[in-house]
Amino acid sequence: MTKLTKKAIRSSFMELLKTKSLDKVTVKDIVESCEINRNTFYYYYSDIYELLEDVFQAETDKVMKEEEPCTTFYEEYLRCATLILGYKEAVIHIYNSKSRDVLENYIETISRYLVRQFVEKAAQGYTMTEENLQYICDFYSFSIIGTTLHWIHEGMPPYRVNLIKRCADSFEVTIENMVRLYSTYKD
C-alpha cells in the first residue's frame, strides 16, 4: 500500500504542475487530487520540496533499474526522457522555480548514466584509460545536458521536437571515431 500511495501522491503532484507553478501547488491541492488526508501526505513527505526530490529519485531509480537497455542510443535516450516529455509543462514550472537544481541534477544523472552505457559498449575491444573513457562520456553528457536545459529554457518549443533524435544521431555517427581516437591517445 505504501508504494501505491506514494506513487499516487507523486502522480497527482506532477499533474498539478502541468497547470500551476511549483510555488502555487499546495499540500491541500495534492491531497484533494489523490483523495488522501493531510496526515497521509505528511507521513511520507515533510513538504512539497521533499516530494519533488522523491519524484526525480523515483524516476532515476526506474530508469537505472531497467535490466536490459534498449538496443539503440536513440531508443534508450527516448526511454530515459519519458518524464520530461510526458510532463513538459511541469518541467517548465520546475525549471522556473527556486528548485531548478533538482531538475538539473536529474538531467545530469540520467544523461551520464545513458551515455556511459553506450560509450562502454562502443569501447569494447579497445584499450583505453579510464581518463579517456571519462572524457568521452563527459563530452557527450555535457552536450545532452546543455542542449536539454537550453530547450527547457526556451519553453520546450515544438520545433525542437526532434531534439532527442538529433542528439542520438550525433552520438551514433561520431562515437566510433571518438573511441578509436582516444584508444590511441596518450596524455
mmCIF file with all atom_site columns, C-alpha atoms in Angstrom:
data_model
loop_
_atom_site.group_PDB
_atom_site.id
_atom_site.type_symbol
_atom_site.label_atom_id
_atom_site.label_alt_id
_atom_site.label_comp_id
_atom_site.label_asym_id
_atom_site.label_entity_id
_atom_site.label_seq_id
_atom_site.pdbx_PDB_ins_code
_atom_site.Cartn_x
_atom_site.Cartn_y
_atom_site.Cartn_z
_atom_site.occupancy
_atom_site.B_iso_or_equiv
_atom_site.pdbx_formal_charge
_atom_site.auth_seq_id
_atom_site.auth_comp_id
_atom_site.auth_asym_id
_atom_site.auth_atom_id
_atom_site.pdbx_PDB_model_num
ATOM 1   C CA . MET A 1 1   ? 0.000  0.000  0.000   1.00 0.00 ? 1   MET A CA 1
ATOM 2   C CA . THR A 1 2   ? 2.877  2.356  0.779   1.00 0.00 ? 2   THR A CA 1
ATOM 3   C CA . LYS A 1 3   ? 4.276  2.224  -2.777  1.00 0.00 ? 3   LYS A CA 1
ATOM 4   C CA . LEU A 1 4   ? 0.857  2.816  -4.299  1.00 0.00 ? 4   LEU A CA 1
ATOM 5   C CA . THR A 1 5   ? 0.124  5.753  -2.015  1.00 0.00 ? 5   THR A CA 1
ATOM 6   C CA . LYS A 1 6   ? 3.484  7.387  -2.721  1.00 0.00 ? 6   LYS A CA 1
ATOM 7   C CA . LYS A 1 7   ? 3.028  6.772  -6.433  1.00 0.00 ? 7   LYS A CA 1
ATOM 8   C CA . ALA A 1 8   ? -0.440 8.382  -6.300  1.00 0.00 ? 8   ALA A CA 1
ATOM 9   C CA . ILE A 1 9   ? 0.945  11.414 -4.451  1.00 0.00 ? 9   ILE A CA 1
ATOM 10  C CA . ARG A 1 10  ? 3.805  11.799 -6.972  1.00 0.00 ? 10  ARG A CA 1
ATOM 11  C CA . SER A 1 11  ? 1.456  11.401 -9.920  1.00 0.00 ? 11  SER A CA 1
ATOM 12  C CA . SER A 1 12  ? -1.061 13.928 -8.564  1.00 0.00 ? 12  SER A CA 1
ATOM 13  C CA . PHE A 1 13  ? 1.740  16.373 -7.863  1.00 0.00 ? 13  PHE A CA 1
ATOM 14  C CA . MET A 1 14  ? 3.114  16.143 -11.401 1.00 0.00 ? 14  MET A CA 1
ATOM 15  C CA . GLU A 1 15  ? -0.364 16.508 -12.886 1.00 0.00 ? 15  GLU A CA 1
ATOM 16  C CA . LEU A 1 16  ? -0.939 19.639 -10.794 1.00 0.00 ? 16  LEU A CA 1
ATOM 17  C CA . LEU A 1 17  ? 2.399  21.025 -12.002 1.00 0.00 ? 17  LEU A CA 1
ATOM 18  C CA . LYS A 1 18  ? 1.080  20.886 -15.542 1.00 0.00 ? 18  LYS A CA 1
ATOM 19  C CA . THR A 1 19  ? -1.267 23.745 -14.722 1.00 0.00 ? 19  THR A CA 1
ATOM 20  C CA . LYS A 1 20  ? 0.334  25.511 -11.739 1.00 0.00 ? 20  LYS A CA 1
ATOM 21  C CA . SER A 1 21  ? 3.788  26.770 -10.924 1.00 0.00 ? 21  SER A CA 1
ATOM 22  C CA . LEU A 1 22  ? 5.647  24.960 -8.152  1.00 0.00 ? 22  LEU A CA 1
ATOM 23  C CA . ASP A 1 23  ? 5.091  27.776 -5.663  1.00 0.00 ? 23  ASP A CA 1
ATOM 24  C CA . LYS A 1 24  ? 1.326  27.657 -6.311  1.00 0.00 ? 24  LYS A CA 1
ATOM 25  C CA . VAL A 1 25  ? 0.864  23.915 -5.694  1.00 0.00 ? 25  VAL A CA 1
ATOM 26  C CA . THR A 1 26  ? -0.241 23.260 -2.119  1.00 0.00 ? 26  THR A CA 1
ATOM 27  C CA . VAL A 1 27  ? -0.460 20.171 0.044   1.00 0.00 ? 27  VAL A CA 1
ATOM 28  C CA . LYS A 1 28  ? -4.223 20.733 0.034   1.00 0.00 ? 28  LYS A CA 1
ATOM 29  C CA . ASP A 1 29  ? -4.246 20.543 -3.776  1.00 0.00 ? 29  ASP A CA 1
ATOM 30  C CA . ILE A 1 30  ? -2.321 17.273 -3.695  1.00 0.00 ? 30  ILE A CA 1
ATOM 31  C CA . VAL A 1 31  ? -4.395 15.556 -1.014  1.00 0.00 ? 31  VAL A CA 1
ATOM 32  C CA . GLU A 1 32  ? -7.645 16.562 -2.706  1.00 0.00 ? 32  GLU A CA 1
ATOM 33  C CA . SER A 1 33  ? -6.369 15.394 -6.066  1.00 0.00 ? 33  SER A CA 1
ATOM 34  C CA . CYS A 1 34  ? -5.354 11.923 -4.882  1.00 0.00 ? 34  CYS A CA 1
ATOM 35  C CA . GLU A 1 35  ? -8.102 11.665 -2.254  1.00 0.00 ? 35  GLU A CA 1
ATOM 36  C CA . ILE A 1 36  ? -5.982 11.160 0.838   1.00 0.00 ? 36  ILE A CA 1
ATOM 37  C CA . ASN A 1 37  ? -5.850 13.115 4.069   1.00 0.00 ? 37  ASN A CA 1
ATOM 38  C CA . ARG A 1 38  ? -3.131 15.579 5.051   1.00 0.00 ? 38  ARG A CA 1
ATOM 39  C CA . ASN A 1 39  ? -1.726 13.212 7.660   1.00 0.00 ? 39  ASN A CA 1
ATOM 40  C CA . THR A 1 40  ? -1.080 10.636 4.959   1.00 0.00 ? 40  THR A CA 1
ATOM 41  C CA . PHE A 1 41  ? 0.823  13.194 2.912   1.00 0.00 ? 41  PHE A CA 1
ATOM 42  C CA . TYR A 1 42  ? 2.898  14.225 5.924   1.00 0.00 ? 42  TYR A CA 1
ATOM 43  C CA . TYR A 1 43  ? 3.529  10.593 6.818   1.00 0.00 ? 43  TYR A CA 1
ATOM 44  C CA . TYR A 1 44  ? 5.551  10.307 3.583   1.00 0.00 ? 44  TYR A CA 1
ATOM 45  C CA . TYR A 1 45  ? 6.815  13.850 2.993   1.00 0.00 ? 45  TYR A CA 1
ATOM 46  C CA . SER A 1 46  ? 7.735  16.766 5.187   1.00 0.00 ? 46  SER A CA 1
ATOM 47  C CA . ASP A 1 47  ? 6.894  19.273 2.436   1.00 0.00 ? 47  ASP A CA 1
ATOM 48  C CA . ILE A 1 48  ? 6.422  19.729 -1.295  1.00 0.00 ? 48  ILE A CA 1
ATOM 49  C CA . TYR A 1 49  ? 10.160 20.113 -1.883  1.00 0.00 ? 49  TYR A CA 1
ATOM 50  C CA . GLU A 1 50  ? 10.859 16.697 -0.398  1.00 0.00 ? 50  GLU A CA 1
ATOM 51  C CA . LEU A 1 51  ? 8.107  15.334 -2.656  1.00 0.00 ? 51  LEU A CA 1
ATOM 52  C CA . LEU A 1 52  ? 9.739  16.993 -5.667  1.00 0.00 ? 52  LEU A CA 1
ATOM 53  C CA . GLU A 1 53  ? 13.062 15.337 -4.866  1.00 0.00 ? 53  GLU A CA 1
ATOM 54  C CA . ASP A 1 54  ? 11.294 11.991 -4.448  1.00 0.00 ? 54  ASP A CA 1
ATOM 55  C CA . VAL A 1 55  ? 9.631  12.327 -7.869  1.00 0.00 ? 55  VAL A CA 1
ATOM 56  C CA . PHE A 1 56  ? 13.011 12.662 -9.544  1.00 0.00 ? 56  PHE A CA 1
ATOM 57  C CA . GLN A 1 57  ? 14.643 9.989  -7.381  1.00 0.00 ? 57  GLN A CA 1
ATOM 58  C CA . ALA A 1 58  ? 11.868 7.520  -8.194  1.00 0.00 ? 58  ALA A CA 1
ATOM 59  C CA . GLU A 1 59  ? 12.250 8.249  -11.898 1.00 0.00 ? 59  GLU A CA 1
ATOM 60  C CA . THR A 1 60  ? 16.036 7.899  -11.675 1.00 0.00 ? 60  THR A CA 1
ATOM 61  C CA . ASP A 1 61  ? 15.640 4.551  -9.913  1.00 0.00 ? 61  ASP A CA 1
ATOM 62  C CA . LYS A 1 62  ? 13.154 3.396  -12.542 1.00 0.00 ? 62  LYS A CA 1
ATOM 63  C CA . VAL A 1 63  ? 15.462 4.311  -15.423 1.00 0.00 ? 63  VAL A CA 1
ATOM 64  C CA . MET A 1 64  ? 18.527 2.746  -13.832 1.00 0.00 ? 64  MET A CA 1
ATOM 65  C CA . LYS A 1 65  ? 16.812 -0.466 -12.744 1.00 0.00 ? 65  LYS A CA 1
ATOM 66  C CA . GLU A 1 66  ? 15.891 -1.417 -16.287 1.00 0.00 ? 66  GLU A CA 1
ATOM 67  C CA . GLU A 1 67  ? 17.757 -4.671 -16.688 1.00 0.00 ? 67  GLU A CA 1
ATOM 68  C CA . GLU A 1 68  ? 18.017 -4.638 -20.457 1.00 0.00 ? 68  GLU A CA 1
ATOM 69  C CA . PRO A 1 69  ? 18.704 -1.260 -22.017 1.00 0.00 ? 69  PRO A CA 1
ATOM 70  C CA . CYS A 1 70  ? 17.210 -0.590 -25.410 1.00 0.00 ? 70  CYS A CA 1
ATOM 71  C CA . THR A 1 71  ? 19.344 -1.634 -28.355 1.00 0.00 ? 71  THR A CA 1
ATOM 72  C CA . THR A 1 72  ? 19.990 1.803  -29.824 1.00 0.00 ? 72  THR A CA 1
ATOM 73  C CA . PHE A 1 73  ? 21.124 5.008  -28.219 1.00 0.00 ? 73  PHE A CA 1
ATOM 74  C CA . TYR A 1 74  ? 18.043 6.758  -29.601 1.00 0.00 ? 74  TYR A CA 1
ATOM 75  C CA . GLU A 1 75  ? 15.608 4.229  -28.096 1.00 0.00 ? 75  GLU A CA 1
ATOM 76  C CA . GLU A 1 76  ? 17.339 4.364  -24.718 1.00 0.00 ? 76  GLU A CA 1
ATOM 77  C CA . TYR A 1 77  ? 17.510 8.168  -24.780 1.00 0.00 ? 77  TYR A CA 1
ATOM 78  C CA . LEU A 1 78  ? 13.792 8.302  -25.557 1.00 0.00 ? 78  LEU A CA 1
ATOM 79  C CA . ARG A 1 79  ? 13.070 5.903  -22.671 1.00 0.00 ? 79  ARG A CA 1
ATOM 80  C CA . CYS A 1 80  ? 15.184 7.997  -20.308 1.00 0.00 ? 80  CYS A CA 1
ATOM 81  C CA . ALA A 1 81  ? 13.373 11.176 -21.377 1.00 0.00 ? 81  ALA A CA 1
ATOM 82  C CA . THR A 1 82  ? 9.883  9.822  -20.606 1.00 0.00 ? 82  THR A CA 1
ATOM 83  C CA . LEU A 1 83  ? 9.331  12.050 -17.561 1.00 0.00 ? 83  LEU A CA 1
ATOM 84  C CA . ILE A 1 84  ? 10.458 15.225 -19.313 1.00 0.00 ? 84  ILE A CA 1
ATOM 85  C CA . LEU A 1 85  ? 8.454  14.543 -22.455 1.00 0.00 ? 85  LEU A CA 1
ATOM 86  C CA . GLY A 1 86  ? 5.343  13.422 -20.567 1.00 0.00 ? 86  GLY A CA 1
ATOM 87  C CA . TYR A 1 87  ? 5.263  16.390 -18.221 1.00 0.00 ? 87  TYR A CA 1
ATOM 88  C CA . LYS A 1 88  ? 6.536  19.285 -20.339 1.00 0.00 ? 88  LYS A CA 1
ATOM 89  C CA . GLU A 1 89  ? 4.517  21.967 -18.542 1.00 0.00 ? 89  GLU A CA 1
ATOM 90  C CA . ALA A 1 90  ? 5.515  20.599 -15.140 1.00 0.00 ? 90  ALA A CA 1
ATOM 91  C CA . VAL A 1 91  ? 9.176  20.534 -16.171 1.00 0.00 ? 91  VAL A CA 1
ATOM 92  C CA . ILE A 1 92  ? 8.983  24.161 -17.272 1.00 0.00 ? 92  ILE A CA 1
ATOM 93  C CA . HIS A 1 93  ? 7.392  25.112 -13.942 1.00 0.00 ? 93  HIS A CA 1
ATOM 94  C CA . ILE A 1 94  ? 10.137 23.293 -12.037 1.00 0.00 ? 94  ILE A CA 1
ATOM 95  C CA . TYR A 1 95  ? 12.840 24.846 -14.226 1.00 0.00 ? 95  TYR A CA 1
ATOM 96  C CA . ASN A 1 96  ? 11.459 28.307 -13.444 1.00 0.00 ? 96  ASN A CA 1
ATOM 97  C CA . SER A 1 97  ? 11.340 27.663 -9.694  1.00 0.00 ? 97  SER A CA 1
ATOM 98  C CA . LYS A 1 98  ? 13.874 28.004 -6.919  1.00 0.00 ? 98  LYS A CA 1
ATOM 99  C CA . SER A 1 99  ? 14.173 24.189 -7.052  1.00 0.00 ? 99  SER A CA 1
ATOM 100 C CA . ARG A 1 100 ? 15.636 24.142 -10.567 1.00 0.00 ? 100 ARG A CA 1
ATOM 101 C CA . ASP A 1 101 ? 18.687 22.321 -9.222  1.00 0.00 ? 101 ASP A CA 1
ATOM 102 C CA . VAL A 1 102 ? 16.598 19.180 -8.578  1.00 0.00 ? 102 VAL A CA 1
ATOM 103 C CA . LEU A 1 103 ? 15.692 19.072 -12.271 1.00 0.00 ? 103 LEU A CA 1
ATOM 104 C CA . GLU A 1 104 ? 19.238 19.866 -13.372 1.00 0.00 ? 104 GLU A CA 1
ATOM 105 C CA . ASN A 1 105 ? 20.660 17.119 -11.142 1.00 0.00 ? 105 ASN A CA 1
ATOM 106 C CA . TYR A 1 106 ? 18.162 14.652 -12.567 1.00 0.00 ? 106 TYR A CA 1
ATOM 107 C CA . ILE A 1 107 ? 19.058 15.528 -16.159 1.00 0.00 ? 107 ILE A CA 1
ATOM 108 C CA . GLU A 1 108 ? 22.762 15.262 -15.358 1.00 0.00 ? 108 GLU A CA 1
ATOM 109 C CA . THR A 1 109 ? 22.421 11.910 -13.574 1.00 0.00 ? 109 THR A CA 1
ATOM 110 C CA . ILE A 1 110 ? 20.290 10.365 -16.316 1.00 0.00 ? 110 ILE A CA 1
ATOM 111 C CA . SER A 1 111 ? 22.474 11.761 -19.110 1.00 0.00 ? 111 SER A CA 1
ATOM 112 C CA . ARG A 1 112 ? 25.662 10.424 -17.543 1.00 0.00 ? 112 ARG A CA 1
ATOM 113 C CA . TYR A 1 113 ? 24.040 7.032  -16.979 1.00 0.00 ? 113 TYR A CA 1
ATOM 114 C CA . LEU A 1 114 ? 22.750 6.860  -20.547 1.00 0.00 ? 114 LEU A CA 1
ATOM 115 C CA . VAL A 1 115 ? 25.980 7.947  -22.184 1.00 0.00 ? 115 VAL A CA 1
ATOM 116 C CA . ARG A 1 116 ? 28.221 5.747  -20.037 1.00 0.00 ? 116 ARG A CA 1
ATOM 117 C CA . GLN A 1 117 ? 26.333 2.602  -21.077 1.00 0.00 ? 117 GLN A CA 1
ATOM 118 C CA . PHE A 1 118 ? 26.801 3.261  -24.769 1.00 0.00 ? 118 PHE A CA 1
ATOM 119 C CA . VAL A 1 119 ? 30.355 4.589  -24.571 1.00 0.00 ? 119 VAL A CA 1
ATOM 120 C CA . GLU A 1 120 ? 31.415 1.436  -22.718 1.00 0.00 ? 120 GLU A CA 1
ATOM 121 C CA . LYS A 1 121 ? 29.626 -0.668 -25.323 1.00 0.00 ? 121 LYS A CA 1
ATOM 122 C CA . ALA A 1 122 ? 31.374 1.202  -28.171 1.00 0.00 ? 122 ALA A CA 1
ATOM 123 C CA . ALA A 1 123 ? 34.747 0.877  -26.404 1.00 0.00 ? 123 ALA A CA 1
ATOM 124 C CA . GLN A 1 124 ? 34.599 -2.903 -26.155 1.00 0.00 ? 124 GLN A CA 1
ATOM 125 C CA . GLY A 1 125 ? 37.650 -4.361 -27.842 1.00 0.00 ? 125 GLY A CA 1
ATOM 126 C CA . TYR A 1 126 ? 39.656 -1.159 -27.432 1.00 0.00 ? 126 TYR A CA 1
ATOM 127 C CA . THR A 1 127 ? 42.256 -0.422 -24.799 1.00 0.00 ? 127 THR A CA 1
ATOM 128 C CA . MET A 1 128 ? 41.567 2.916  -23.216 1.00 0.00 ? 128 MET A CA 1
ATOM 129 C CA . THR A 1 129 ? 42.442 4.669  -19.989 1.00 0.00 ? 129 THR A CA 1
ATOM 130 C CA . GLU A 1 130 ? 39.631 5.465  -17.590 1.00 0.00 ? 130 GLU A CA 1
ATOM 131 C CA . GLU A 1 131 ? 40.534 9.139  -18.010 1.00 0.00 ? 131 GLU A CA 1
ATOM 132 C CA . ASN A 1 132 ? 39.978 8.977  -21.775 1.00 0.00 ? 132 ASN A CA 1
ATOM 133 C CA . LEU A 1 133 ? 36.781 6.966  -21.363 1.00 0.00 ? 133 LEU A CA 1
ATOM 134 C CA . GLN A 1 134 ? 35.545 9.555  -18.863 1.00 0.00 ? 134 GLN A CA 1
ATOM 135 C CA . TYR A 1 135 ? 36.428 12.400 -21.243 1.00 0.00 ? 135 TYR A CA 1
ATOM 136 C CA . ILE A 1 136 ? 34.272 10.832 -23.969 1.00 0.00 ? 136 ILE A CA 1
ATOM 137 C CA . CYS A 1 137 ? 31.414 10.328 -21.507 1.00 0.00 ? 137 CYS A CA 1
ATOM 138 C CA . ASP A 1 138 ? 31.685 13.928 -20.318 1.00 0.00 ? 138 ASP A CA 1
ATOM 139 C CA . PHE A 1 139 ? 31.814 15.245 -23.881 1.00 0.00 ? 139 PHE A CA 1
ATOM 140 C CA . TYR A 1 140 ? 28.530 13.600 -24.851 1.00 0.00 ? 140 TYR A CA 1
ATOM 141 C CA . SER A 1 141 ? 26.844 14.051 -21.461 1.00 0.00 ? 141 SER A CA 1
ATOM 142 C CA . PHE A 1 142 ? 27.539 17.785 -21.387 1.00 0.00 ? 142 PHE A CA 1
ATOM 143 C CA . SER A 1 143 ? 26.173 18.082 -24.905 1.00 0.00 ? 143 SER A CA 1
ATOM 144 C CA . ILE A 1 144 ? 22.916 16.383 -23.900 1.00 0.00 ? 144 ILE A CA 1
ATOM 145 C CA . ILE A 1 145 ? 22.643 18.278 -20.615 1.00 0.00 ? 145 ILE A CA 1
ATOM 146 C CA . GLY A 1 146 ? 23.306 21.655 -22.225 1.00 0.00 ? 146 GLY A CA 1
ATOM 147 C CA . THR A 1 147 ? 21.006 21.047 -25.169 1.00 0.00 ? 147 THR A CA 1
ATOM 148 C CA . THR A 1 148 ? 18.202 19.784 -22.948 1.00 0.00 ? 148 THR A CA 1
ATOM 149 C CA . LEU A 1 149 ? 18.448 22.667 -20.481 1.00 0.00 ? 149 LEU A CA 1
ATOM 150 C CA . HIS A 1 150 ? 18.541 25.171 -23.344 1.00 0.00 ? 150 HIS A CA 1
ATOM 151 C CA . TRP A 1 151 ? 15.408 23.576 -24.832 1.00 0.00 ? 151 TRP A CA 1
ATOM 152 C CA . ILE A 1 152 ? 13.634 23.772 -21.453 1.00 0.00 ? 152 ILE A CA 1
ATOM 153 C CA . HIS A 1 153 ? 14.801 27.381 -21.016 1.00 0.00 ? 153 HIS A CA 1
ATOM 154 C CA . GLU A 1 154 ? 13.195 28.204 -24.388 1.00 0.00 ? 154 GLU A CA 1
ATOM 155 C CA . GLY A 1 155 ? 9.904  26.754 -23.118 1.00 0.00 ? 155 GLY A CA 1
ATOM 156 C CA . MET A 1 156 ? 10.296 23.391 -24.880 1.00 0.00 ? 156 MET A CA 1
ATOM 157 C CA . PRO A 1 157 ? 9.104  24.712 -28.255 1.00 0.00 ? 157 PRO A CA 1
ATOM 158 C CA . PRO A 1 158 ? 7.662  22.152 -30.686 1.00 0.00 ? 158 PRO A CA 1
ATOM 159 C CA . TYR A 1 159 ? 10.156 22.990 -33.434 1.00 0.00 ? 159 TYR A CA 1
ATOM 160 C CA . ARG A 1 160 ? 12.724 21.217 -31.258 1.00 0.00 ? 160 ARG A CA 1
ATOM 161 C CA . VAL A 1 161 ? 10.618 18.044 -31.095 1.00 0.00 ? 161 VAL A CA 1
ATOM 162 C CA . ASN A 1 162 ? 13.296 16.055 -32.868 1.00 0.00 ? 162 ASN A CA 1
ATOM 163 C CA . LEU A 1 163 ? 15.922 17.150 -30.334 1.00 0.00 ? 163 LEU A CA 1
ATOM 164 C CA . ILE A 1 164 ? 16.351 13.636 -28.970 1.00 0.00 ? 164 ILE A CA 1
ATOM 165 C CA . LYS A 1 165 ? 16.705 12.189 -32.462 1.00 0.00 ? 165 LYS A CA 1
ATOM 166 C CA . ARG A 1 166 ? 19.311 14.786 -33.408 1.00 0.00 ? 166 ARG A CA 1
ATOM 167 C CA . CYS A 1 167 ? 21.334 14.215 -30.245 1.00 0.00 ? 167 CYS A CA 1
ATOM 168 C CA . ALA A 1 168 ? 21.133 10.447 -30.724 1.00 0.00 ? 168 ALA A CA 1
ATOM 169 C CA . ASP A 1 169 ? 22.134 10.677 -34.382 1.00 0.00 ? 169 ASP A CA 1
ATOM 170 C CA . SER A 1 170 ? 25.094 12.887 -33.453 1.00 0.00 ? 170 SER A CA 1
ATOM 171 C CA . PHE A 1 171 ? 26.203 10.366 -30.859 1.00 0.00 ? 171 PHE A CA 1
ATOM 172 C CA . GLU A 1 172 ? 25.763 7.358  -33.126 1.00 0.00 ? 172 GLU A CA 1
ATOM 173 C CA . VAL A 1 173 ? 27.679 8.800  -36.094 1.00 0.00 ? 173 VAL A CA 1
ATOM 174 C CA . THR A 1 174 ? 30.627 10.032 -34.027 1.00 0.00 ? 174 THR A CA 1
ATOM 175 C CA . ILE A 1 175 ? 31.099 7.599  -31.137 1.00 0.00 ? 175 ILE A CA 1
ATOM 176 C CA . GLU A 1 176 ? 33.172 5.053  -33.062 1.00 0.00 ? 176 GLU A CA 1
ATOM 177 C CA . ASN A 1 177 ? 35.614 7.724  -34.221 1.00 0.00 ? 177 ASN A CA 1
ATOM 178 C CA . MET A 1 178 ? 35.876 9.169  -30.698 1.00 0.00 ? 178 MET A CA 1
ATOM 179 C CA . VAL A 1 179 ? 36.592 5.759  -29.191 1.00 0.00 ? 179 VAL A CA 1
ATOM 180 C CA . ARG A 1 180 ? 39.129 4.925  -31.886 1.00 0.00 ? 180 ARG A CA 1
ATOM 181 C CA . LEU A 1 181 ? 40.888 8.275  -31.425 1.00 0.00 ? 181 LEU A CA 1
ATOM 182 C CA . TYR A 1 182 ? 41.034 8.131  -27.634 1.00 0.00 ? 182 TYR A CA 1
ATOM 183 C CA . SER A 1 183 ? 42.074 4.499  -27.505 1.00 0.00 ? 183 SER A CA 1
ATOM 184 C CA . THR A 1 184 ? 45.379 5.594  -29.028 1.00 0.00 ? 184 THR A CA 1
ATOM 185 C CA . TYR A 1 185 ? 45.523 8.987  -27.313 1.00 0.00 ? 185 TYR A CA 1
ATOM 186 C CA . LYS A 1 186 ? 48.337 9.358  -24.817 1.00 0.00 ? 186 LYS A CA 1
ATOM 187 C CA . ASP A 1 187 ? 48.428 12.241 -22.338 1.00 0.00 ? 187 ASP A CA 1
#
